[in-house]
Short mmCIF file of C-alpha atoms in Angstrom, two decimals:
data_model
loop_
_atom_site.label_atom_id
_atom_site.label_comp_id
_atom_site.label_asym_id
_atom_site.label_seq_id
_atom_site.Cartn_x
_atom_site.Cartn_y
_atom_site.Cartn_z
CA MET A 553 104.09 84.10 123.11
CA VAL A 554 105.61 87.37 121.97
CA ARG A 555 107.91 88.89 124.60
CA THR A 556 108.43 92.60 125.03
CA SER A 557 111.63 93.96 123.53
CA HIS A 558 111.97 96.77 126.08
CA GLU A 559 114.07 96.74 129.22
CA ARG A 560 111.01 97.52 131.34
CA VAL A 561 107.41 96.37 131.24
CA ARG A 562 105.13 99.32 130.52
CA TRP A 563 101.75 99.02 132.23
CA GLY A 564 98.40 100.56 131.35
CA VAL A 565 95.30 100.45 133.54
CA LEU A 566 91.63 100.42 132.55
CA GLY A 567 89.47 102.26 135.07
CA SER A 568 90.14 103.76 138.46
CA ALA A 569 89.45 100.88 140.84
CA ARG A 570 90.72 101.27 144.38
CA ILE A 571 92.88 98.16 144.04
CA VAL A 572 95.09 100.10 141.60
CA GLU A 573 95.96 102.60 144.31
CA THR A 574 96.36 100.10 147.12
CA GLY A 575 97.86 97.17 145.24
CA LEU A 576 99.08 97.32 141.67
CA ALA A 577 100.45 100.86 141.33
CA PRO A 578 102.70 100.73 144.42
CA ALA A 579 103.95 97.32 143.32
CA VAL A 580 104.78 98.55 139.82
CA ALA A 581 106.56 101.58 141.30
CA SER A 582 108.69 99.33 143.49
CA ASP A 583 109.72 97.00 140.66
CA SER A 584 112.88 98.05 138.84
CA ARG A 585 111.72 96.36 135.64
CA SER A 586 108.24 97.86 135.49
CA GLU A 587 106.65 101.27 135.03
CA LEU A 588 103.09 102.56 135.07
CA ALA A 589 102.77 104.34 131.73
CA ALA A 590 99.12 105.35 131.50
CA VAL A 591 95.62 105.03 132.90
CA ALA A 592 92.25 105.33 131.21
CA SER A 593 89.04 106.59 132.76
CA ARG A 594 85.56 107.28 131.47
CA HIS A 595 85.26 110.09 134.02
CA PRO A 596 87.59 112.85 132.72
CA HIS A 597 87.07 115.10 135.74
CA ASP A 598 88.52 112.41 138.01
CA ALA A 599 91.09 110.92 135.63
CA ALA A 600 93.85 113.46 136.14
CA ALA A 601 93.61 113.29 139.92
CA PHE A 602 93.61 109.49 139.81
CA ALA A 603 96.65 109.44 137.50
CA ALA A 604 98.50 111.76 139.89
CA ARG A 605 97.70 109.53 142.87
CA VAL A 606 99.00 106.40 141.16
CA GLY A 607 101.95 108.05 139.40
CA ALA A 608 100.86 107.62 135.77
CA PRO A 609 102.30 110.21 133.36
CA ARG A 610 99.58 109.78 130.71
CA VAL A 611 95.78 109.83 130.94
CA HIS A 612 93.38 108.54 128.31
CA SER A 613 89.76 109.60 128.23
CA SER A 614 88.58 106.24 126.87
CA TYR A 615 89.53 102.61 127.24
CA GLU A 616 89.89 102.33 123.47
CA ALA A 617 92.50 105.09 123.42
CA LEU A 618 94.62 103.30 126.01
CA LEU A 619 94.50 100.07 124.01
CA THR A 620 95.94 101.85 120.98
CA ASP A 621 98.73 103.50 122.99
CA PRO A 622 102.02 102.16 121.53
CA GLY A 623 103.80 102.88 124.79
CA ILE A 624 102.00 100.11 126.68
CA ASP A 625 102.98 96.44 126.83
CA ILE A 626 100.45 95.05 129.29
CA VAL A 627 96.97 96.14 130.36
CA TYR A 628 95.65 95.63 133.88
CA VAL A 629 91.88 95.02 133.95
CA PRO A 630 90.29 95.63 137.39
CA LEU A 631 86.87 96.44 135.92
CA PRO A 632 83.56 95.01 137.20
CA ASN A 633 83.34 91.28 136.57
CA SER A 634 80.71 91.53 133.85
CA LEU A 635 83.10 93.63 131.73
CA HIS A 636 86.10 91.30 131.88
CA ARG A 637 85.45 89.29 128.72
CA GLU A 638 84.77 92.34 126.54
CA TRP A 639 87.82 94.36 127.55
CA VAL A 640 90.26 91.50 127.98
CA ILE A 641 89.58 90.34 124.43
CA ALA A 642 89.73 93.92 123.14
CA ALA A 643 93.14 94.40 124.79
CA LEU A 644 94.47 91.13 123.39
CA GLU A 645 93.25 91.97 119.90
CA ALA A 646 95.02 95.32 120.23
CA GLY A 647 98.29 93.43 120.77
CA LYS A 648 98.57 93.92 124.53
CA HIS A 649 99.33 91.36 127.20
CA VAL A 650 96.73 91.30 129.97
CA LEU A 651 96.58 90.84 133.72
CA CYS A 652 92.91 90.54 134.65
CA GLU A 653 91.69 90.72 138.22
CA LYS A 654 89.93 87.70 139.63
CA PRO A 655 87.61 86.17 138.75
CA LEU A 656 88.85 86.03 135.19
CA ALA A 657 85.37 85.22 133.91
CA LEU A 658 81.85 84.62 135.14
CA THR A 659 81.49 81.45 133.05
CA ALA A 660 83.79 78.73 131.82
CA ALA A 661 82.77 79.53 128.24
CA ASP A 662 83.93 83.14 128.70
CA ALA A 663 87.24 81.97 130.16
CA ARG A 664 87.86 79.67 127.20
CA ALA A 665 86.99 82.44 124.73
CA MET A 666 89.44 84.79 126.43
CA TYR A 667 92.28 82.28 126.27
CA GLU A 668 91.45 81.49 122.65
CA ALA A 669 91.83 85.22 121.94
CA ALA A 670 95.17 85.24 123.78
CA GLU A 671 96.42 82.29 121.76
CA HIS A 672 95.30 83.86 118.50
CA ALA A 673 96.99 87.16 119.41
CA ASP A 674 100.12 85.39 120.72
CA ARG A 675 99.87 87.35 123.94
CA MET A 676 99.87 86.48 127.64
CA LEU A 677 96.62 86.46 129.61
CA LEU A 678 97.00 86.02 133.35
CA GLU A 679 94.37 85.88 136.08
CA GLY A 680 95.11 88.21 139.00
CA PHE A 681 95.31 85.93 142.02
CA MET A 682 98.15 87.76 143.78
CA TRP A 683 98.01 85.38 146.80
CA ARG A 684 99.30 82.53 144.64
CA TYR A 685 102.78 84.14 144.60
CA ASP A 686 103.11 84.02 148.40
CA SER A 687 105.80 81.65 149.76
CA ARG A 688 103.29 80.44 152.37
CA ILE A 689 101.76 78.12 149.79
CA ASP A 690 104.94 76.15 149.15
CA ARG A 691 105.70 76.03 152.86
CA ILE A 692 102.27 74.64 153.69
CA ARG A 693 102.55 72.03 150.95
CA ARG A 694 105.92 70.95 152.36
CA ILE A 695 104.55 70.66 155.91
CA VAL A 696 101.69 68.49 154.65
CA ALA A 697 104.02 66.27 152.64
CA ASP A 698 106.65 65.90 155.37
CA GLU A 699 104.58 65.88 158.55
CA LEU A 700 100.82 65.69 158.14
CA GLY A 701 99.88 63.85 154.96
CA PRO A 702 98.37 62.18 153.11
CA LEU A 703 95.93 65.08 152.83
CA ARG A 704 92.26 64.24 153.45
CA LEU A 705 90.42 67.51 154.05
CA VAL A 706 90.77 71.16 153.01
CA ARG A 707 88.38 73.57 154.71
CA ILE A 708 88.16 77.30 154.01
CA ALA A 709 85.82 79.85 155.56
CA TYR A 710 86.05 83.32 154.04
CA THR A 711 83.77 86.05 155.32
CA TYR A 712 83.62 89.83 155.64
CA ASP A 713 80.99 92.43 156.40
CA LEU A 714 80.37 94.58 153.35
CA GLY A 715 78.34 97.00 155.45
CA ALA A 716 81.40 97.84 157.57
CA ASN A 717 82.69 99.83 154.58
CA TYR A 718 79.63 102.12 154.77
CA PRO A 719 78.90 102.87 158.43
CA GLY A 720 75.57 104.63 158.66
CA ASP A 721 75.30 105.05 154.88
CA ALA A 722 72.87 102.45 153.56
CA ALA A 723 72.46 104.29 150.26
CA ALA A 724 76.19 104.11 149.48
CA ARG A 725 76.26 100.44 150.42
CA ALA A 726 73.38 99.74 148.03
CA HIS A 727 75.48 101.11 145.15
CA ASP A 728 78.49 98.86 145.84
CA ILE A 729 79.22 96.89 142.65
CA ARG A 730 79.38 93.67 144.68
CA LEU A 731 75.62 94.02 145.20
CA SER A 732 74.92 94.50 141.49
CA ARG A 733 73.76 91.45 139.58
CA GLU A 734 74.26 93.28 136.27
CA LEU A 735 77.94 93.93 137.07
CA GLY A 736 78.64 90.35 138.12
CA GLY A 737 78.50 90.89 141.87
CA GLY A 738 77.91 88.41 144.64
CA ALA A 739 80.00 86.49 147.15
CA LEU A 740 80.81 83.65 144.75
CA ALA A 741 82.46 85.92 142.19
CA ASP A 742 84.18 87.98 144.88
CA ILE A 743 85.72 86.00 147.74
CA GLY A 744 84.28 82.73 146.48
CA SER A 745 86.77 82.84 143.62
CA TYR A 746 89.59 82.96 146.19
CA THR A 747 88.05 80.12 148.17
CA VAL A 748 87.74 77.83 145.16
CA SER A 749 91.25 78.70 144.01
CA GLY A 750 92.54 77.89 147.50
CA LEU A 751 90.74 74.57 147.74
CA ARG A 752 92.08 73.55 144.35
CA ALA A 753 95.62 74.77 145.02
CA TYR A 754 96.00 72.83 148.27
CA ALA A 755 94.12 69.70 147.16
CA ALA A 756 96.14 69.74 143.94
CA ARG A 757 93.57 67.45 142.36
CA ARG A 758 90.76 67.73 139.83
CA PRO A 759 87.29 68.43 141.30
CA GLN A 760 84.94 65.50 140.78
CA ARG A 761 81.62 66.15 142.53
CA ILE A 762 80.30 69.46 143.78
CA THR A 763 77.39 70.17 146.10
CA GLY A 764 76.39 73.52 147.48
CA GLU A 765 73.61 75.51 149.04
CA LEU A 766 72.78 79.17 148.60
CA LEU A 767 71.97 80.42 152.09
CA THR A 768 71.03 84.08 151.65
CA GLN A 769 70.61 86.61 148.85
CA GLU A 770 70.29 90.37 148.63
CA ASN A 771 69.34 92.47 145.64
CA GLY A 772 69.49 89.37 143.45
CA VAL A 773 73.06 88.42 144.34
CA ASP A 774 74.37 85.68 146.61
CA MET A 775 75.47 86.81 150.06
CA ARG A 776 76.17 83.50 151.85
CA PHE A 777 76.69 80.00 150.59
CA ALA A 778 78.32 76.76 151.68
CA GLY A 779 79.18 73.42 150.15
CA GLN A 780 81.62 70.67 149.39
CA ILE A 781 83.94 69.53 146.60
CA VAL A 782 85.13 65.93 146.38
CA PHE A 783 88.43 65.86 144.50
CA ASP A 784 90.28 63.03 142.80
CA ASP A 785 91.78 60.60 145.35
CA GLY A 786 88.87 61.33 147.70
CA ILE A 787 90.23 64.60 149.13
CA VAL A 788 87.31 66.64 150.49
CA GLY A 789 87.09 70.41 150.19
CA GLN A 790 84.57 72.28 152.31
CA PHE A 791 83.73 75.97 152.03
CA PHE A 792 81.67 78.69 153.68
CA VAL A 793 81.54 82.17 152.17
CA ALA A 794 79.68 85.30 153.29
CA MET A 795 79.70 89.01 152.54
CA ASP A 796 77.70 90.00 155.62
CA ILE A 797 79.67 88.35 158.45
CA PRO A 798 83.04 89.63 159.73
CA GLY A 799 85.87 87.18 160.15
CA GLY A 800 88.41 87.03 157.33
CA ALA A 801 89.80 83.87 155.72
CA LEU A 802 90.64 80.76 157.73
CA LEU A 803 92.36 77.72 156.19
CA GLU A 804 92.37 74.28 157.80
CA LEU A 805 94.08 71.18 156.41
CA GLN A 806 93.64 67.67 157.81
CA GLY A 807 96.04 64.84 157.03
CA ASP A 808 96.45 61.33 158.37
CA ARG A 809 99.11 62.51 160.84
CA GLY A 810 97.80 65.89 161.94
CA ARG A 811 96.32 69.19 160.91
CA LEU A 812 97.27 72.76 160.03
CA ARG A 813 95.52 76.10 160.50
CA MET A 814 96.26 79.54 159.10
CA ARG A 815 94.41 82.84 159.43
CA ASN A 816 94.45 85.49 156.68
CA ALA A 817 94.69 82.63 154.23
CA PHE A 818 94.73 84.83 151.13
CA ARG A 819 95.51 88.46 151.72
CA ALA A 820 98.59 89.67 153.54
CA ALA A 821 99.25 93.17 154.87
CA ARG A 822 102.33 94.66 156.43
CA GLY A 823 100.32 95.91 159.39
CA TRP A 824 99.16 92.37 160.19
CA GLY A 825 102.71 91.18 160.89
CA ASP A 826 104.35 88.03 159.58
CA PRO A 827 101.88 85.28 158.62
CA VAL A 828 101.56 82.49 161.21
CA ILE A 829 101.01 78.80 160.46
CA GLU A 830 99.80 76.57 163.28
CA VAL A 831 100.86 72.92 162.98
CA ILE A 832 99.01 70.37 165.15
CA PRO A 833 100.49 66.86 164.83
CA ALA A 834 98.39 63.87 165.90
CA SER A 835 101.27 62.98 168.21
CA GLY A 836 103.76 65.40 169.72
CA ALA A 837 103.61 69.06 170.60
CA SER A 838 101.86 71.68 168.49
CA ARG A 839 103.90 74.58 167.17
CA VAL A 840 103.60 77.78 165.20
CA GLU A 841 105.75 78.89 162.30
CA THR A 842 106.06 82.40 160.96
CA VAL A 843 106.69 83.18 157.32
CA PRO A 844 108.33 86.54 156.56
CA PHE A 845 105.83 89.03 155.17
CA ALA A 846 106.06 89.73 151.45
CA ASP A 847 103.91 92.10 149.42
CA GLN A 848 101.86 89.82 147.18
CA PHE A 849 101.31 92.46 144.51
CA GLU A 850 105.04 93.08 144.32
CA LEU A 851 105.60 89.37 143.85
CA GLU A 852 102.94 89.27 141.14
CA VAL A 853 104.36 92.26 139.24
CA ALA A 854 107.89 90.82 139.41
CA ALA A 855 106.57 87.49 138.10
CA VAL A 856 104.85 89.23 135.18
CA ALA A 857 108.12 91.00 134.35
CA ALA A 858 109.93 87.67 134.38
CA VAL A 859 107.42 86.23 131.91
CA LEU A 860 107.51 89.17 129.52
CA LEU A 861 111.23 90.00 129.72
CA ASP A 862 112.85 86.65 130.46
CA GLY A 863 110.45 84.14 128.96
CA ALA A 864 109.56 82.52 132.29
CA ALA A 865 106.47 80.33 132.45
CA PRO A 866 103.40 82.00 134.01
CA LEU A 867 102.60 80.68 137.49
CA ILE A 868 98.86 80.50 136.75
CA SER A 869 98.22 78.56 133.57
CA PRO A 870 95.23 78.85 131.22
CA SER A 871 94.02 75.40 132.27
CA ASP A 872 94.18 76.45 135.93
CA SER A 873 92.03 79.52 135.37
CA ILE A 874 89.57 77.67 133.14
CA GLU A 875 89.16 74.95 135.76
CA ASN A 876 88.57 77.59 138.43
CA ALA A 877 85.84 79.12 136.27
CA GLU A 878 84.32 75.69 135.69
CA THR A 879 84.27 75.00 139.41
CA LEU A 880 82.68 78.35 140.25
CA GLU A 881 80.04 77.71 137.63
CA ALA A 882 79.43 74.23 139.04
CA ILE A 883 78.89 75.66 142.52
CA ARG A 884 76.34 78.09 141.15
CA ARG A 885 74.55 75.23 139.40
CA SER A 886 74.58 73.15 142.58
CA TRP A 887 72.41 75.77 144.27
CA ALA A 888 69.51 74.34 142.27
CA GLY A 889 69.85 71.15 144.33
CA GLU A 890 71.90 69.08 141.88
CA ILE A 891 75.14 67.20 142.45
CA VAL A 892 77.38 68.51 139.68
CA THR A 893 79.92 66.06 138.28
CA MET A 894 83.02 67.42 136.54
CA PRO A 895 84.55 65.52 133.61
CA PRO A 896 88.17 64.33 133.98
CA ARG A 897 90.95 66.53 132.66
CA GLY A 898 91.33 66.14 128.94
CA ALA A 899 87.68 65.22 128.45
CA ASP A 900 84.90 67.40 127.11
CA ARG A 901 85.36 70.64 129.05
CA SER A 902 81.63 71.19 129.53
CA MET A 903 80.16 70.10 132.86
CA VAL A 904 77.69 67.25 133.03
CA LEU A 905 75.15 66.33 135.70
#
């Protein structure tokens, strides 16, 4: 992969998604080896104000113009899910590295095509799961290995109430992109992508059999669903996801010698305090551990800089993201009442029933 020859990584952003203001832009500003060089918007009246809010010195009136900007090394793609494949491949073909917000793709075939484009262009493509950079993951794995394992069960419930963002404004809620089938909305593509990534990260095994049930829909998109993944070695992953129930993300791990629980399993916020891990041994007293808060976007941006400037290996590999896309697709297929069987790693990458 071609590394950047500059002392700092120069970022460009497609679109004006809120996550740029709340996540990426502040993280880039805080990183001594990164800078936000430009943004692109298809809404010129709003572009200048957005650029000022995020601290970008240049504004492009089209996505294409940003991709041809020679002063950009990497493009951040926080566009609606249905646009990821098109603009990720366009950015790669323009010679840019890419950080694409989760989910990378809506199908496994799209994910493979995007990584094929990255390989052909000799550029980095990275899926934007900022939570994967949090030190909580390694700490939890160590607790399981030292105190609770072998691991038998991973359970994640991730819910939030989309309507809470639009109190008393049903019309505005109806226009949320997460309720648009055409834009790739739905709970599976939104928080379901986190849930599947979490189950896979903690099980650390290949999914084998997947069953699921679509519980409710709205406007043609999935609102609630539940199901189970049986991984290699018999580890069981269970999930419940909803966009119309408050609650947040709760992780539970069960091993032969005890269990572990953690709230706010994916996102972290300074106002929430230091993350807390509850350890419940089968014998002995329970305890809680705190892990010092760290801004996940800052960790992600610093990791990207290390890849592009130092030649470090990306934390999230192409095979990891492709398998996540395969698993999400398998869950969607399971809603038709089938048990979906995944091929072993290294086999034909298409799923078989």
